[in-house]
Amino acid sequence: AQSVTQLGSHVSVSEGALVLLRCNYSSSVPPYLFWYVQYPNQGLQLLLKYTSAATLVKGINGFEAEFKKSETSFHLTKPSAHMSDAAEYFCAALTGGFKTIFGAGTRLFVKA
Amino acid sequence: DTEVTQTPKHLVMGMTNKKSLKCEQHMGHRAMYWYKQKAKKPPELMFVYSYEKLSINESVPSRFSPECPNSSLLNLHLHALQPEDSALYLCASSLQGGGGKVEQFFGPGTRLTVL
């Protein structure tokens, strides 16, 4: 069965530091891959998506992610963290149909 | 218009009440979804409608009853809920038609509290 694993339920960085949130997927077929961000008591907002067009995907708010088939990974990065980046981040995968599989989420804390 | 709207934003109901959640989108999306999200957890899929027909029901209890009156509207009717049904209920929509446009657009959610 397809699954998405996010390493680290909590990640803490200092403002201005590199943000790295890890995501691995298990699927025999490279799926569509997504990163969503969720602020408290709000819905999920799409940061970026991988649809096989390019392995390095740029998203909103300075985030980007690289699809590595050999490592079955889709890690999210941002060169310089901002206080406003503090939120919950979900990696997700879709191989077909309608059922998107979500990772457990990673809470990002940004220290001043 | 690139957003999904949900009403109400907050809802408190007793276990004997009947209430409805409403979701609306005007992006021409033909798939619409209901998710339940508990605190500190990812969203859990409940129902999917495709072209106004129910495509997926993830074994949701019958006290939750979805309805898709037209391609822009999605309702979730609630009856005889339990306190453990308290959660954030999220609606989402996606375009069907290929081209890699498979991402879901989420509404802000309805925070439901069952007393």
CSV table of C-alpha atoms in Angstrom, one decimal:
chain,number,residue,atom,x,y,z
A,1,ALA,CA,0.0,0.0,0.0
A,2,GLN,CA,1.1,3.5,-0.7
A,3,SER,CA,2.4,5.5,2.2
A,4,VAL,CA,4.0,8.9,2.9
A,5,THR,CA,6.5,9.3,5.8
A,6,GLN,CA,7.6,12.6,7.2
A,7,LEU,CA,10.7,12.4,9.3
A,8,GLY,CA,10.3,14.5,12.4
A,9,SER,CA,7.0,15.6,13.9
A,10,HIS,CA,8.6,18.8,15.0
A,11,VAL,CA,11.4,20.9,13.4
A,12,SER,CA,12.8,24.0,15.0
A,13,VAL,CA,15.0,26.5,13.2
A,14,SER,CA,16.2,30.0,13.9
A,15,GLU,CA,15.0,32.9,11.8
A,16,GLY,CA,17.1,33.2,8.7
A,17,ALA,CA,18.3,29.6,8.8
A,18,LEU,CA,17.7,26.9,6.3
A,19,VAL,CA,14.5,25.0,6.5
A,20,LEU,CA,14.5,21.3,5.6
A,21,LEU,CA,11.4,19.2,6.0
A,22,ARG,CA,11.8,15.5,5.0
A,23,CYS,CA,9.3,13.4,3.1
A,24,ASN,CA,9.6,9.9,1.7
A,25,TYR,CA,7.0,8.0,-0.2
A,26,SER,CA,6.5,4.3,-1.0
A,27,SER,CA,5.1,3.6,-4.3
A,28,SER,CA,6.1,1.4,-7.2
A,29,VAL,CA,4.9,4.1,-9.6
A,30,PRO,CA,6.2,7.7,-9.0
A,31,PRO,CA,3.1,9.5,-7.8
A,32,TYR,CA,2.1,13.1,-7.9
A,33,LEU,CA,3.6,14.7,-4.9
A,34,PHE,CA,2.5,17.7,-2.9
A,35,TRP,CA,3.5,19.9,0.0
A,36,TYR,CA,0.7,21.7,1.8
A,37,VAL,CA,0.9,24.2,4.7
A,38,GLN,CA,-1.7,24.6,7.4
A,39,TYR,CA,-1.9,27.6,9.8
A,40,PRO,CA,-3.9,27.1,13.0
A,41,ASN,CA,-7.6,26.7,12.5
A,42,GLN,CA,-7.3,27.1,8.7
A,43,GLY,CA,-7.5,24.9,5.7
A,44,LEU,CA,-4.6,23.5,3.8
A,45,GLN,CA,-2.8,25.6,1.2
A,46,LEU,CA,-0.8,24.1,-1.6
A,47,LEU,CA,2.9,25.1,-1.5
A,48,LEU,CA,4.0,23.2,-4.5
A,49,LYS,CA,3.5,20.0,-6.5
A,50,TYR,CA,5.5,17.5,-8.5
A,51,THR,CA,3.9,16.1,-11.7
A,52,SER,CA,6.9,14.7,-13.5
A,53,ALA,CA,7.6,17.8,-15.5
A,54,ALA,CA,10.7,18.8,-13.6
A,55,THR,CA,12.5,17.2,-10.6
A,56,LEU,CA,13.1,20.6,-8.9
A,57,VAL,CA,9.9,22.3,-8.1
A,58,LYS,CA,9.5,25.9,-7.0
A,59,GLY,CA,6.6,26.9,-4.9
A,60,ILE,CA,5.1,29.9,-3.2
A,61,ASN,CA,6.8,31.8,-0.3
A,62,GLY,CA,10.3,30.8,-1.4
A,63,PHE,CA,9.9,27.1,-0.9
A,64,GLU,CA,11.1,24.5,-3.2
A,65,ALA,CA,11.3,20.7,-3.3
A,66,GLU,CA,13.4,18.1,-5.2
A,67,PHE,CA,12.0,14.8,-6.4
A,68,LYS,CA,14.6,12.1,-6.1
A,69,LYS,CA,13.3,8.8,-7.5
A,70,SER,CA,16.3,6.8,-6.4
A,71,GLU,CA,15.7,7.9,-2.8
A,72,THR,CA,11.9,8.0,-3.1
A,73,SER,CA,12.1,11.4,-1.5
A,74,PHE,CA,10.5,14.8,-1.9
A,75,HIS,CA,12.1,17.0,0.7
A,76,LEU,CA,11.0,20.6,1.2
A,77,THR,CA,13.5,23.4,1.6
A,78,LYS,CA,13.7,27.1,2.1
A,79,PRO,CA,17.0,29.0,2.2
A,80,SER,CA,16.0,31.4,4.9
A,81,ALA,CA,13.2,30.9,7.5
A,82,HIS,CA,10.8,33.7,8.4
A,83,MET,CA,8.7,33.9,11.5
A,84,SER,CA,5.6,33.6,9.3
A,85,ASP,CA,6.7,30.2,8.1
A,86,ALA,CA,5.8,28.7,11.5
A,87,ALA,CA,3.0,26.2,10.7
A,88,GLU,CA,2.1,22.6,10.1
A,89,TYR,CA,3.4,21.1,6.9
A,90,PHE,CA,2.0,18.0,5.2
A,91,CYS,CA,3.6,16.0,2.4
A,92,ALA,CA,1.1,14.1,0.3
A,93,ALA,CA,1.0,11.7,-2.6
A,94,LEU,CA,-1.5,10.7,-5.3
A,95,THR,CA,-1.0,7.8,-7.6
A,96,GLY,CA,-4.4,7.8,-9.3
A,97,GLY,CA,-8.0,8.2,-8.6
A,98,PHE,CA,-9.1,10.5,-5.9
A,99,LYS,CA,-7.4,9.3,-2.7
A,100,THR,CA,-4.5,11.5,-1.7
A,101,ILE,CA,-2.3,10.0,1.0
A,102,PHE,CA,-1.1,12.4,3.6
A,103,GLY,CA,2.0,12.2,5.8
A,104,ALA,CA,1.6,12.7,9.5
A,105,GLY,CA,2.7,16.3,9.3
A,106,THR,CA,5.7,18.3,10.6
A,107,ARG,CA,5.3,21.2,12.9
A,108,LEU,CA,7.8,23.9,12.0
A,109,PHE,CA,8.9,26.3,14.8
A,110,VAL,CA,10.9,29.4,14.0
A,111,LYS,CA,12.9,31.1,16.7
A,112,ALA,CA,13.7,34.8,16.7
B,1,ASP,CA,-12.5,33.0,-8.3
B,2,THR,CA,-9.9,30.5,-6.9
B,3,GLU,CA,-11.2,29.7,-3.5
B,4,VAL,CA,-13.4,27.2,-1.7
B,5,THR,CA,-15.8,28.6,0.8
B,6,GLN,CA,-17.3,26.9,3.8
B,7,THR,CA,-20.1,27.8,6.2
B,8,PRO,CA,-20.4,28.0,9.0
B,9,LYS,CA,-17.0,28.7,10.4
B,10,HIS,CA,-17.9,27.4,13.8
B,11,LEU,CA,-20.7,25.1,14.9
B,12,VAL,CA,-21.7,23.8,18.3
B,13,MET,CA,-24.4,21.2,18.4
B,14,GLY,CA,-26.0,18.7,20.8
B,15,MET,CA,-26.1,15.0,20.2
B,16,THR,CA,-29.8,15.2,19.2
B,17,ASN,CA,-29.5,18.1,16.8
B,18,LYS,CA,-29.6,18.1,13.0
B,19,LYS,CA,-27.3,20.5,11.2
B,20,SER,CA,-25.6,20.9,7.8
B,21,LEU,CA,-22.2,22.1,6.6
B,22,LYS,CA,-22.0,23.8,3.3
B,23,CYS,CA,-19.2,24.1,0.8
B,24,GLU,CA,-19.0,26.0,-2.4
B,25,GLN,CA,-16.5,26.5,-5.3
B,26,HIS,CA,-16.8,28.3,-8.6
B,27,MET,CA,-13.6,27.1,-10.2
B,28,GLY,CA,-15.3,24.6,-12.5
B,29,HIS,CA,-13.9,21.7,-10.5
B,30,ARG,CA,-15.8,18.4,-10.9
B,31,ALA,CA,-14.5,16.5,-7.9
B,32,MET,CA,-15.4,17.6,-4.4
B,33,TYR,CA,-14.2,16.1,-1.1
B,34,TRP,CA,-15.1,16.0,2.6
B,35,TYR,CA,-12.3,15.5,5.1
B,36,LYS,CA,-12.3,15.2,8.9
B,37,GLN,CA,-9.2,16.5,10.8
B,38,LYS,CA,-8.5,15.9,14.5
B,39,ALA,CA,-6.0,18.1,16.3
B,40,LYS,CA,-2.4,17.4,15.4
B,41,LYS,CA,-3.4,14.8,12.7
B,42,PRO,CA,-3.5,14.9,8.9
B,43,PRO,CA,-6.9,15.1,7.2
B,44,GLU,CA,-8.9,11.9,6.9
B,45,LEU,CA,-10.9,11.4,3.7
B,46,MET,CA,-14.6,10.9,4.3
B,47,PHE,CA,-16.4,11.3,0.9
B,48,VAL,CA,-15.6,12.1,-2.7
B,49,TYR,CA,-18.0,13.3,-5.3
B,50,SER,CA,-17.1,13.1,-9.0
B,51,TYR,CA,-19.4,14.8,-11.5
B,52,GLU,CA,-22.0,15.1,-8.7
B,53,LYS,CA,-22.0,11.3,-8.0
B,54,LEU,CA,-20.7,9.7,-4.9
B,55,SER,CA,-17.4,8.0,-5.8
B,56,ILE,CA,-15.9,7.2,-2.4
B,57,ASN,CA,-17.4,6.6,1.0
B,58,GLU,CA,-14.6,5.7,3.4
B,59,SER,CA,-16.9,3.7,5.6
B,60,VAL,CA,-18.2,6.8,7.3
B,61,PRO,CA,-21.0,6.3,9.9
B,62,SER,CA,-24.5,7.0,8.6
B,63,ARG,CA,-24.9,9.9,11.0
B,64,PHE,CA,-22.9,11.8,8.3
B,65,SER,CA,-24.8,12.2,5.1
B,66,PRO,CA,-23.2,14.0,2.1
B,67,GLU,CA,-25.1,15.7,-0.7
B,68,CYS,CA,-24.0,17.3,-3.9
B,69,PRO,CA,-26.9,19.3,-5.3
B,70,ASN,CA,-24.9,20.7,-8.3
B,71,SER,CA,-21.3,20.9,-9.5
B,72,SER,CA,-20.5,23.9,-7.3
B,73,LEU,CA,-22.1,22.9,-4.0
B,74,LEU,CA,-21.4,20.2,-1.5
B,75,ASN,CA,-23.3,19.7,1.8
B,76,LEU,CA,-22.6,17.5,4.8
B,77,HIS,CA,-25.7,16.7,6.8
B,78,LEU,CA,-25.2,15.9,10.5
B,79,HIS,CA,-27.5,14.0,12.8
B,80,ALA,CA,-27.1,12.3,16.2
B,81,LEU,CA,-23.4,13.0,16.4
B,82,GLN,CA,-21.2,11.9,19.2
B,83,PRO,CA,-18.7,14.0,21.1
B,84,GLU,CA,-15.8,12.2,19.4
B,85,ASP,CA,-17.1,13.7,16.1
B,86,SER,CA,-15.8,17.0,17.2
B,87,ALA,CA,-13.2,18.1,14.7
B,88,LEU,CA,-12.3,20.5,11.9
B,89,TYR,CA,-14.2,19.5,8.8
B,90,LEU,CA,-12.5,20.4,5.5
B,91,CYS,CA,-14.0,20.6,2.1
B,92,ALA,CA,-11.8,20.4,-1.0
B,93,SER,CA,-12.2,20.4,-4.8
B,94,SER,CA,-10.1,19.4,-7.7
B,95,LEU,CA,-10.2,19.7,-11.5
B,96,GLN,CA,-10.8,16.4,-13.4
B,97,GLY,CA,-9.5,16.3,-16.9
B,98,GLY,CA,-5.8,15.5,-16.9
B,99,GLY,CA,-2.9,17.8,-17.7
B,100,GLY,CA,-1.4,17.2,-14.3
B,101,LYS,CA,-3.9,19.5,-12.6
B,102,VAL,CA,-4.6,17.1,-9.8
B,103,GLU,CA,-4.1,19.2,-6.7
B,104,GLN,CA,-6.9,19.8,-4.3
B,105,PHE,CA,-7.9,23.2,-3.2
B,106,PHE,CA,-9.1,23.3,0.4
B,107,GLY,CA,-11.6,25.5,2.2
B,108,PRO,CA,-10.9,27.1,5.6
B,109,GLY,CA,-12.9,24.4,7.4
B,110,THR,CA,-15.8,24.3,9.9
B,111,ARG,CA,-14.8,23.8,13.5
B,112,LEU,CA,-17.5,21.4,14.9
B,113,THR,CA,-18.0,20.9,18.6
B,114,VAL,CA,-20.5,18.2,19.7
B,115,LEU,CA,-21.7,18.5,23.3
